[in-house]
Amino acid sequence: MGICCDLQVDVNGEEIFYVDKRILVSFSGRLCKLFGKAACTTSPLKVIFHDFPGGAKGFELVARFCYDNGRIDMTPYNIILLHCAANFMEMKGGSSRLPDLIDQMEKYFEGIHRWTWSELVLCLKECQDLSAVPSSSTLLQKFLNMFVAKLVFLNVASPCASTSDKSSSQFSSDISGDSIKSYSSQAAWWFEDLKFLNIDWFEKVVHEMMSKEFDHSMICSFIFYYQRSNFLCASPATEKGKIIEAVINLLYSLDKSSISSRGLFCLFSLAVFSKVSKSCKMKLEAMVGSKLDEAKIDNLLIPSPRGKKYMYDVNLILRLLKSFLVENQFSTGRLDKVACLMELYLAEVSADPYLKPSKFMALATLLPDFSRGSKNRIYLAIDMYLKVHSGLCQEEKMKVWSILKCEKHSAESLIDLAKNYKLEPPGACTSQRFKHKSFVQDTKHIRYVSNDSRFYAEHFLLYSN
């Protein structure tokens, strides 16, 4: 780079540049302070940089600017790197008559509205690569602000826009029909282009979208798309955990009504087996609990934590159920759906030989009585549980049987259950003396249930008004 090469510059150990010290010192405040009066000496000097932004490529850009007397071809592909390198070298002109590189770049940024989508995405990649540079934070935030603002504009103005013709489609003009790409959702055309973001920049972009009042449903779709695209290929397990935590925290900031139930339950199943902080788990449980009425039985069949003998994580489901009841205890329609779901869940877990009676009863009784749907499901779940847990003492069996509401079951079914397990009838069934209609009308006689649990069928409480 010129005839006089009296300065060696070692850039991050990548490459050594031989440059004209006088030329670079005249533009660089950093070198000027470094050499001081030594700038006039003819002795060869050497400077070593260990943390030069962009390495050899970044230094070469500012060196060319200096050698070309303050001129350089700025493009969306080099503007971020050039800005970081210029700040590092302190190339602010100040009172000098020499061209001010930083001032030139700020003026160049004013034309960002003319950049193509491809140029914006590549510039965003540069921002991500150089985000660790302290002096770059101001410009990076400025670009991020502009990037999301233009994305909002483009998404509203032309929701079918795409990157297939990135060299010609500009924000300042209409998007050509030839540039339309076939995505599953036309409004989501930009998802694929942003899946390269690392976790930190993914969060930055989404937070910026929120600040611009971007449609929350669209943000939610992008979050789940990013999760699906990056989770499986992430390694090690800690990286997977970071992705899940980022997704949970971002979703938690959105309007609840905008969050996809399907995506949420998928995230829920992944989070169970990922290394996620306690606070994130609590946020996720709160979100899943609020949509419990939209769950399927498969969503709830979560295996028990490692080291536990019982089959399914009943404690987790109880927490979800309590979370749901906090907001929906008076919503009859939603309660009915959850009641039906919990009856199905009871049928699944009743065959678990390690499920404690207290947990089984908690699942069966946590919902209000009026919301319980099928009397047969509860009956069958109790029947199965008592068969599997035949070793329970009489008192525990009675507690389990007390879940049944006599008025919702026929005398025959209660008699059969009592006979099978040698039980006394629930308290409600013996509080008054009523006669079974069919027995009174047809047989007019007394039937014994069993020798061990002697009681009359006419003692059952039958509400047959």
Coordinates of N, CA and C in Angstrom, one line a residue, residues 203-368:
E203 N -33.7 -12.4 20.2 CA -34.4 -11.7 21.2 C -34.5 -10.2 20.9
K204 N -33.3 -9.7 20.4 CA -33.3 -8.2 20.1 C -34.3 -7.9 19.0
V205 N -34.4 -8.7 18.0 CA -35.3 -8.4 16.9 C -36.7 -8.5 17.3
V206 N -37.1 -9.5 18.1 CA -38.4 -9.7 18.6 C -38.9 -8.6 19.5
H207 N -38.0 -8.2 20.4 CA -38.3 -7.1 21.3 C -38.5 -5.8 20.5
E208 N -37.7 -5.6 19.5 CA -37.9 -4.4 18.6 C -39.2 -4.5 17.9
M209 N -39.6 -5.7 17.5 CA -40.9 -5.8 16.9 C -42.1 -5.4 17.8
M210 N -41.9 -5.9 19.1 CA -42.9 -5.5 20.1 C -43.0 -4.0 20.3
S211 N -41.9 -3.4 20.3 CA -41.9 -1.9 20.5 C -42.5 -1.2 19.3
K212 N -42.5 -1.8 18.1 CA -43.1 -1.2 17.0 C -44.5 -1.6 16.8
E213 N -45.1 -2.2 17.8 CA -46.5 -2.7 17.8 C -46.8 -3.6 16.6
F214 N -45.8 -4.4 16.3 CA -45.9 -5.5 15.2 C -47.1 -6.4 15.7
D215 N -47.8 -6.9 14.7 CA -48.9 -7.9 15.1 C -48.4 -9.0 15.9
H216 N -49.0 -9.2 17.1 CA -48.5 -10.2 18.0 C -48.7 -11.6 17.5
S217 N -49.7 -11.9 16.7 CA -49.9 -13.2 16.2 C -48.8 -13.5 15.2
M218 N -48.4 -12.5 14.4 CA -47.3 -12.8 13.5 C -46.0 -13.0 14.3
I219 N -45.8 -12.2 15.3 CA -44.6 -12.4 16.1 C -44.6 -13.8 16.7
C220 N -45.7 -14.2 17.2 CA -45.8 -15.6 17.8 C -45.5 -16.7 16.8
S221 N -46.0 -16.5 15.6 CA -45.7 -17.5 14.5 C -44.2 -17.5 14.2
F222 N -43.5 -16.3 14.2 CA -42.1 -16.3 13.9 C -41.3 -16.9 15.0
I223 N -41.7 -16.7 16.3 CA -41.1 -17.3 17.4 C -41.1 -18.8 17.3
F224 N -42.3 -19.4 17.0 CA -42.4 -20.8 16.9 C -41.6 -21.4 15.7
Y225 N -41.6 -20.6 14.6 CA -40.8 -21.0 13.5 C -39.3 -21.1 13.8
Y226 N -38.8 -20.1 14.5 CA -37.4 -20.0 14.9 C -37.1 -21.2 15.8
Q227 N -38.0 -21.5 16.7 CA -37.8 -22.7 17.6 C -37.7 -24.0 16.8
R228 N -38.6 -24.2 15.9 CA -38.6 -25.4 15.1 C -37.4 -25.5 14.3
S229 N -36.9 -24.4 13.7 CA -35.8 -24.4 12.8 C -34.5 -24.6 13.5
N230 N -34.4 -24.2 14.8 CA -33.1 -24.2 15.4 C -32.9 -25.2 16.6
F231 N -34.0 -25.7 17.1 CA -33.9 -26.5 18.3 C -33.2 -27.8 18.0
L232 N -33.7 -28.5 17.0 CA -33.1 -29.9 16.8 C -31.7 -29.9 16.4
C233 N -31.2 -28.8 15.7 CA -29.8 -28.8 15.3 C -28.9 -28.2 16.4
A234 N -29.5 -27.7 17.5 CA -28.7 -27.0 18.5 C -27.9 -28.1 19.3
S235 N -26.7 -27.7 19.7 CA -25.9 -28.6 20.5 C -24.9 -27.7 21.3
P236 N -24.6 -28.1 22.5 CA -25.1 -29.2 23.3 C -26.5 -28.9 23.9
A237 N -26.8 -29.7 24.9 CA -28.2 -29.6 25.5 C -28.4 -28.2 26.1
T238 N -27.3 -27.6 26.6 CA -27.5 -26.3 27.2 C -28.0 -25.2 26.2
E239 N -27.5 -25.4 24.9 CA -27.9 -24.5 23.9 C -29.4 -24.7 23.6
K240 N -29.9 -26.0 23.6 CA -31.3 -26.2 23.4 C -32.1 -25.5 24.6
G241 N -31.6 -25.6 25.8 CA -32.2 -25.0 26.9 C -32.3 -23.5 26.7
K242 N -31.3 -22.9 26.2 CA -31.3 -21.4 26.0 C -32.4 -21.0 25.0
I243 N -32.5 -21.8 23.9 CA -33.5 -21.5 22.9 C -34.9 -21.6 23.6
I244 N -35.2 -22.7 24.3 CA -36.5 -22.8 25.0 C -36.8 -21.7 25.9
E245 N -35.8 -21.3 26.7 CA -36.0 -20.2 27.7 C -36.2 -18.9 26.9
A246 N -35.5 -18.6 25.8 CA -35.8 -17.4 25.1 C -37.2 -17.4 24.5
V247 N -37.6 -18.5 24.0 CA -39.0 -18.6 23.4 C -40.0 -18.4 24.5
I248 N -39.8 -19.0 25.7 CA -40.8 -18.9 26.8 C -40.9 -17.4 27.2
N249 N -39.7 -16.8 27.4 CA -39.7 -15.4 27.9 C -40.4 -14.4 26.9
L250 N -40.1 -14.7 25.6 CA -40.7 -13.8 24.6 C -42.2 -14.0 24.5
L251 N -42.7 -15.3 24.5 CA -44.1 -15.6 24.4 C -44.8 -15.0 25.6
Y252 N -44.2 -15.0 26.8 CA -44.8 -14.5 28.0 C -45.0 -13.0 27.9
S253 N -44.3 -12.3 27.0 CA -44.5 -10.9 26.8 C -45.6 -10.5 25.8
L254 N -46.1 -11.5 25.1 CA -47.1 -11.3 24.1 C -48.5 -11.3 24.7
D255 N -49.5 -10.8 24.0 CA -50.9 -10.9 24.3 C -51.2 -12.4 24.3
K256 N -51.8 -12.9 25.4 CA -52.1 -14.4 25.5 C -53.0 -14.9 24.4
S257 N -53.9 -14.0 24.0 CA -54.9 -14.5 22.9 C -54.2 -14.7 21.6
S258 N -53.0 -14.2 21.4 CA -52.2 -14.3 20.1 C -51.4 -15.6 20.1
I259 N -51.3 -16.3 21.2 CA -50.3 -17.4 21.2 C -51.1 -18.7 20.7
S260 N -50.4 -19.4 19.8 CA -51.0 -20.6 19.2 C -50.9 -21.7 20.3
S261 N -52.1 -22.3 20.5 CA -52.2 -23.4 21.5 C -51.4 -24.6 21.0
R262 N -51.4 -24.9 19.8 CA -50.7 -26.0 19.2 C -49.2 -25.8 19.4
G263 N -48.7 -24.6 19.1 CA -47.3 -24.4 19.3 C -46.9 -24.4 20.8
L264 N -47.8 -23.9 21.6 CA -47.5 -23.8 23.0 C -47.4 -25.2 23.7
F265 N -48.3 -26.1 23.3 CA -48.2 -27.5 23.8 C -47.0 -28.2 23.3
C266 N -46.6 -27.9 22.1 CA -45.4 -28.5 21.5 C -44.2 -28.0 22.3
L267 N -44.1 -26.7 22.6 CA -43.0 -26.2 23.4 C -43.1 -26.8 24.8
F268 N -44.2 -27.0 25.3 CA -44.4 -27.6 26.7 C -43.7 -29.0 26.7
S269 N -44.0 -29.8 25.7 CA -43.4 -31.1 25.7 C -41.9 -31.1 25.6
L270 N -41.3 -30.1 24.9 CA -39.9 -30.0 24.7 C -39.3 -29.5 26.0
A271 N -39.9 -28.5 26.7 CA -39.4 -27.9 27.9 C -39.2 -28.9 29.0
V272 N -40.1 -29.9 29.0 CA -40.1 -30.9 30.1 C -38.8 -31.6 30.1
F273 N -38.2 -31.8 29.0 CA -36.9 -32.6 28.9 C -35.7 -31.7 28.6
S274 N -35.9 -30.4 28.8 CA -34.7 -29.5 28.5 C -34.3 -28.9 29.8
K275 N -33.1 -28.4 29.8 CA -32.6 -27.7 31.0 C -33.1 -26.3 31.0
V276 N -34.2 -26.0 31.7 CA -34.8 -24.7 31.8 C -34.9 -24.3 33.2
S277 N -34.7 -23.0 33.4 CA -34.7 -22.4 34.7 C -36.1 -22.5 35.4
K278 N -36.2 -22.5 36.7 CA -37.4 -22.6 37.4 C -38.4 -21.5 37.0
S279 N -37.9 -20.3 36.9 CA -38.7 -19.1 36.6 C -39.4 -19.3 35.2
C280 N -38.6 -19.8 34.3 CA -39.2 -20.1 32.9 C -40.2 -21.2 32.9
K281 N -40.0 -22.2 33.7 CA -41.0 -23.3 33.9 C -42.3 -22.8 34.4
M282 N -42.2 -21.9 35.4 CA -43.4 -21.3 36.0 C -44.1 -20.4 35.0
K283 N -43.4 -19.7 34.2 CA -44.1 -18.9 33.1 C -44.8 -19.8 32.1
L284 N -44.1 -20.9 31.7 CA -44.7 -21.8 30.7 C -45.9 -22.5 31.3
E285 N -45.8 -22.9 32.6 CA -47.0 -23.6 33.2 C -48.2 -22.6 33.3
A286 N -47.9 -21.3 33.5 CA -49.0 -20.4 33.6 C -49.7 -20.2 32.2
M287 N -48.8 -20.2 31.2 CA -49.4 -20.0 29.8 C -50.2 -21.3 29.4
V288 N -49.6 -22.5 29.7 CA -50.3 -23.7 29.3 C -51.5 -23.9 30.1
G289 N -51.4 -23.6 31.4 CA -52.6 -23.7 32.3 C -53.8 -22.8 31.8
S290 N -53.5 -21.6 31.3 CA -54.5 -20.8 30.9 C -55.2 -21.3 29.6
K291 N -54.6 -22.2 28.9 CA -55.2 -22.8 27.7 C -55.5 -24.3 27.9
L292 N -55.6 -24.7 29.1 CA -55.8 -26.2 29.4 C -57.0 -26.7 28.7
D293 N -58.0 -25.9 28.5 CA -59.3 -26.4 27.8 C -59.1 -26.7 26.4
E294 N -57.9 -26.3 25.8 CA -57.6 -26.5 24.4 C -56.7 -27.7 24.2
A295 N -56.3 -28.3 25.3 CA -55.3 -29.4 25.3 C -55.9 -30.7 24.9
K296 N -55.1 -31.6 24.4 CA -55.5 -33.0 24.1 C -54.9 -33.9 25.2
I297 N -55.5 -35.1 25.3 CA -55.0 -36.0 26.4 C -53.5 -36.3 26.2
D298 N -53.1 -36.4 25.0 CA -51.6 -36.7 24.7 C -50.7 -35.6 25.3
N299 N -51.2 -34.3 25.3 CA -50.4 -33.2 25.8 C -50.2 -33.3 27.3
L300 N -51.0 -34.1 28.0 CA -50.9 -34.2 29.4 C -50.1 -35.4 29.9
L301 N -49.9 -36.4 29.0 CA -49.2 -37.6 29.4 C -47.7 -37.4 29.5
I302 N -47.3 -36.6 30.4 CA -45.9 -36.3 30.6 C -45.2 -37.3 31.5
P303 N -44.2 -38.0 31.1 CA -43.6 -39.0 32.0 C -43.1 -38.3 33.3
S304 N -43.0 -39.1 34.3 CA -42.6 -38.6 35.6 C -41.1 -38.2 35.6
P305 N -40.7 -37.3 36.5 CA -39.3 -36.9 36.5 C -38.4 -38.1 36.8
R306 N -37.2 -38.0 36.3 CA -36.2 -39.1 36.5 C -36.0 -39.4 37.9
G307 N -36.0 -40.7 38.2 CA -35.9 -41.2 39.6 C -37.2 -41.5 40.3
K308 N -38.3 -41.1 39.7 CA -39.6 -41.3 40.3 C -40.2 -42.6 39.7
K309 N -40.9 -43.3 40.6 CA -41.5 -44.6 40.1 C -42.8 -44.4 39.4
Y310 N -43.6 -43.5 39.8 CA -44.9 -43.3 39.1 C -44.8 -43.0 37.7
M311 N -45.8 -43.4 36.9 CA -45.7 -43.3 35.4 C -45.7 -41.9 34.9
Y312 N -46.6 -41.1 35.3 CA -46.8 -39.8 34.8 C -46.7 -38.7 35.8
D313 N -46.3 -37.5 35.3 CA -46.0 -36.4 36.3 C -47.4 -35.8 36.7
V314 N -48.0 -36.4 37.7 CA -49.3 -35.9 38.1 C -49.2 -34.5 38.8
N315 N -48.1 -34.3 39.5 CA -47.9 -33.0 40.2 C -47.9 -31.9 39.2
L316 N -47.3 -32.1 38.0 CA -47.3 -31.1 37.0 C -48.7 -30.8 36.5
I317 N -49.5 -31.8 36.3 CA -50.9 -31.6 35.8 C -51.7 -30.9 36.9
L318 N -51.5 -31.2 38.1 CA -52.2 -30.5 39.2 C -51.9 -29.1 39.2
R319 N -50.6 -28.7 39.0 CA -50.3 -27.3 38.9 C -50.9 -26.6 37.7
L320 N -51.0 -27.3 36.6 CA -51.6 -26.7 35.4 C -53.1 -26.5 35.7
L321 N -53.7 -27.5 36.4 CA -55.2 -27.4 36.7 C -55.4 -26.2 37.6
K322 N -54.6 -26.0 38.6 CA -54.8 -24.9 39.5 C -54.6 -23.6 38.8
S323 N -53.6 -23.5 37.9 CA -53.4 -22.3 37.1 C -54.6 -22.0 36.3
F324 N -55.2 -23.0 35.7 CA -56.4 -22.8 34.9 C -57.5 -22.2 35.7
L325 N -57.7 -22.8 36.9 CA -58.8 -22.4 37.8 C -58.7 -21.0 38.3
V326 N -57.5 -20.5 38.4 CA -57.3 -19.1 38.9 C -58.0 -18.1 38.0
E327 N -58.0 -18.4 36.7 CA -58.6 -17.4 35.8 C -60.0 -17.9 35.2
N328 N -60.3 -19.1 35.4 CA -61.5 -19.7 34.7 C -62.5 -20.4 35.7
Q329 N -62.5 -20.1 36.9 CA -63.3 -20.9 37.9 C -64.8 -20.6 37.6
F330 N -65.1 -19.5 36.9 CA -66.5 -19.2 36.7 C -66.9 -19.3 35.2
S331 N -66.0 -19.8 34.4 CA -66.3 -20.0 33.0 C -66.8 -21.4 32.7
T332 N -68.1 -21.6 32.8 CA -68.7 -22.9 32.7 C -68.3 -23.7 31.5
G333 N -68.3 -23.1 30.3 CA -68.0 -23.8 29.1 C -66.6 -24.3 29.1
R334 N -65.6 -23.5 29.5 CA -64.2 -24.0 29.6 C -64.0 -25.0 30.7
L335 N -64.7 -24.8 31.8 CA -64.6 -25.8 32.9 C -65.1 -27.2 32.4
D336 N -66.1 -27.2 31.7 CA -66.7 -28.5 31.2 C -65.6 -29.2 30.3
K337 N -65.0 -28.5 29.5 CA -63.9 -29.1 28.6 C -62.8 -29.6 29.4
V338 N -62.4 -28.9 30.4 CA -61.3 -29.3 31.3 C -61.7 -30.5 32.1
A339 N -62.9 -30.5 32.6 CA -63.5 -31.7 33.3 C -63.4 -32.9 32.5
C340 N -63.8 -32.8 31.3 CA -63.8 -34.0 30.4 C -62.4 -34.5 30.2
L341 N -61.5 -33.5 30.0 CA -60.1 -33.8 29.8 C -59.5 -34.5 31.0
M342 N -59.8 -34.1 32.2 CA -59.3 -34.6 33.4 C -59.9 -36.0 33.7
E343 N -61.1 -36.3 33.2 CA -61.7 -37.6 33.4 C -60.9 -38.6 32.5
L344 N -60.5 -38.2 31.3 CA -59.7 -39.0 30.4 C -58.3 -39.2 31.0
Y345 N -57.8 -38.2 31.6 CA -56.5 -38.3 32.3 C -56.5 -39.3 33.5
L346 N -57.6 -39.2 34.2 CA -57.8 -40.1 35.4 C -57.8 -41.6 34.9
A347 N -58.5 -41.8 33.8 CA -58.6 -43.1 33.2 C -57.2 -43.7 32.8
E348 N -56.3 -42.8 32.4 CA -54.9 -43.2 32.0 C -54.1 -43.5 33.2
V349 N -54.2 -42.6 34.2 CA -53.2 -42.7 35.4 C -53.8 -43.7 36.4
S350 N -55.0 -44.1 36.3 CA -55.6 -45.0 37.3 C -54.9 -46.4 37.4
A351 N -54.3 -46.8 36.2 CA -53.6 -48.1 36.2 C -52.2 -48.0 36.7
D352 N -51.8 -46.9 37.1 CA -50.4 -46.7 37.7 C -50.3 -47.3 39.1
P353 N -49.6 -48.3 39.3 CA -49.5 -49.0 40.6 C -48.8 -48.1 41.7
Y354 N -48.1 -47.1 41.2 CA -47.4 -46.2 42.2 C -48.1 -44.9 42.5
L355 N -49.2 -44.7 41.9 CA -50.0 -43.4 42.1 C -50.6 -43.5 43.5
K356 N -50.3 -42.5 44.3 CA -50.9 -42.5 45.7 C -52.3 -42.1 45.6
P357 N -53.1 -42.6 46.6 CA -54.5 -42.2 46.7 C -54.8 -40.7 46.8
S358 N -53.9 -40.0 47.5 CA -54.1 -38.6 47.7 C -54.0 -37.9 46.4
K359 N -53.1 -38.3 45.5 CA -52.9 -37.7 44.2 C -54.1 -38.0 43.3
F360 N -54.5 -39.2 43.3 CA -55.7 -39.7 42.5 C -56.9 -38.8 42.9
M361 N -57.1 -38.7 44.2 CA -58.3 -38.0 44.7 C -58.2 -36.5 44.4
A362 N -56.9 -35.9 44.4 CA -56.8 -34.5 44.1 C -57.1 -34.2 42.7
L363 N -56.8 -35.1 41.8 CA -57.1 -35.0 40.3 C -58.6 -35.1 40.2
A364 N -59.3 -35.9 40.9 CA -60.7 -36.2 40.7 C -61.6 -35.1 41.4
T365 N -61.1 -34.4 42.4 CA -61.9 -33.5 43.1 C -61.6 -32.0 43.0
L366 N -60.5 -31.7 42.3 CA -60.1 -30.3 42.2 C -61.1 -29.4 41.5
L367 N -61.7 -30.0 40.4 CA -62.7 -29.2 39.7 C -64.0 -29.2 40.4
P368 N -64.8 -28.1 40.2 CA -66.1 -28.0 40.9 C -67.0 -29.2 40.5

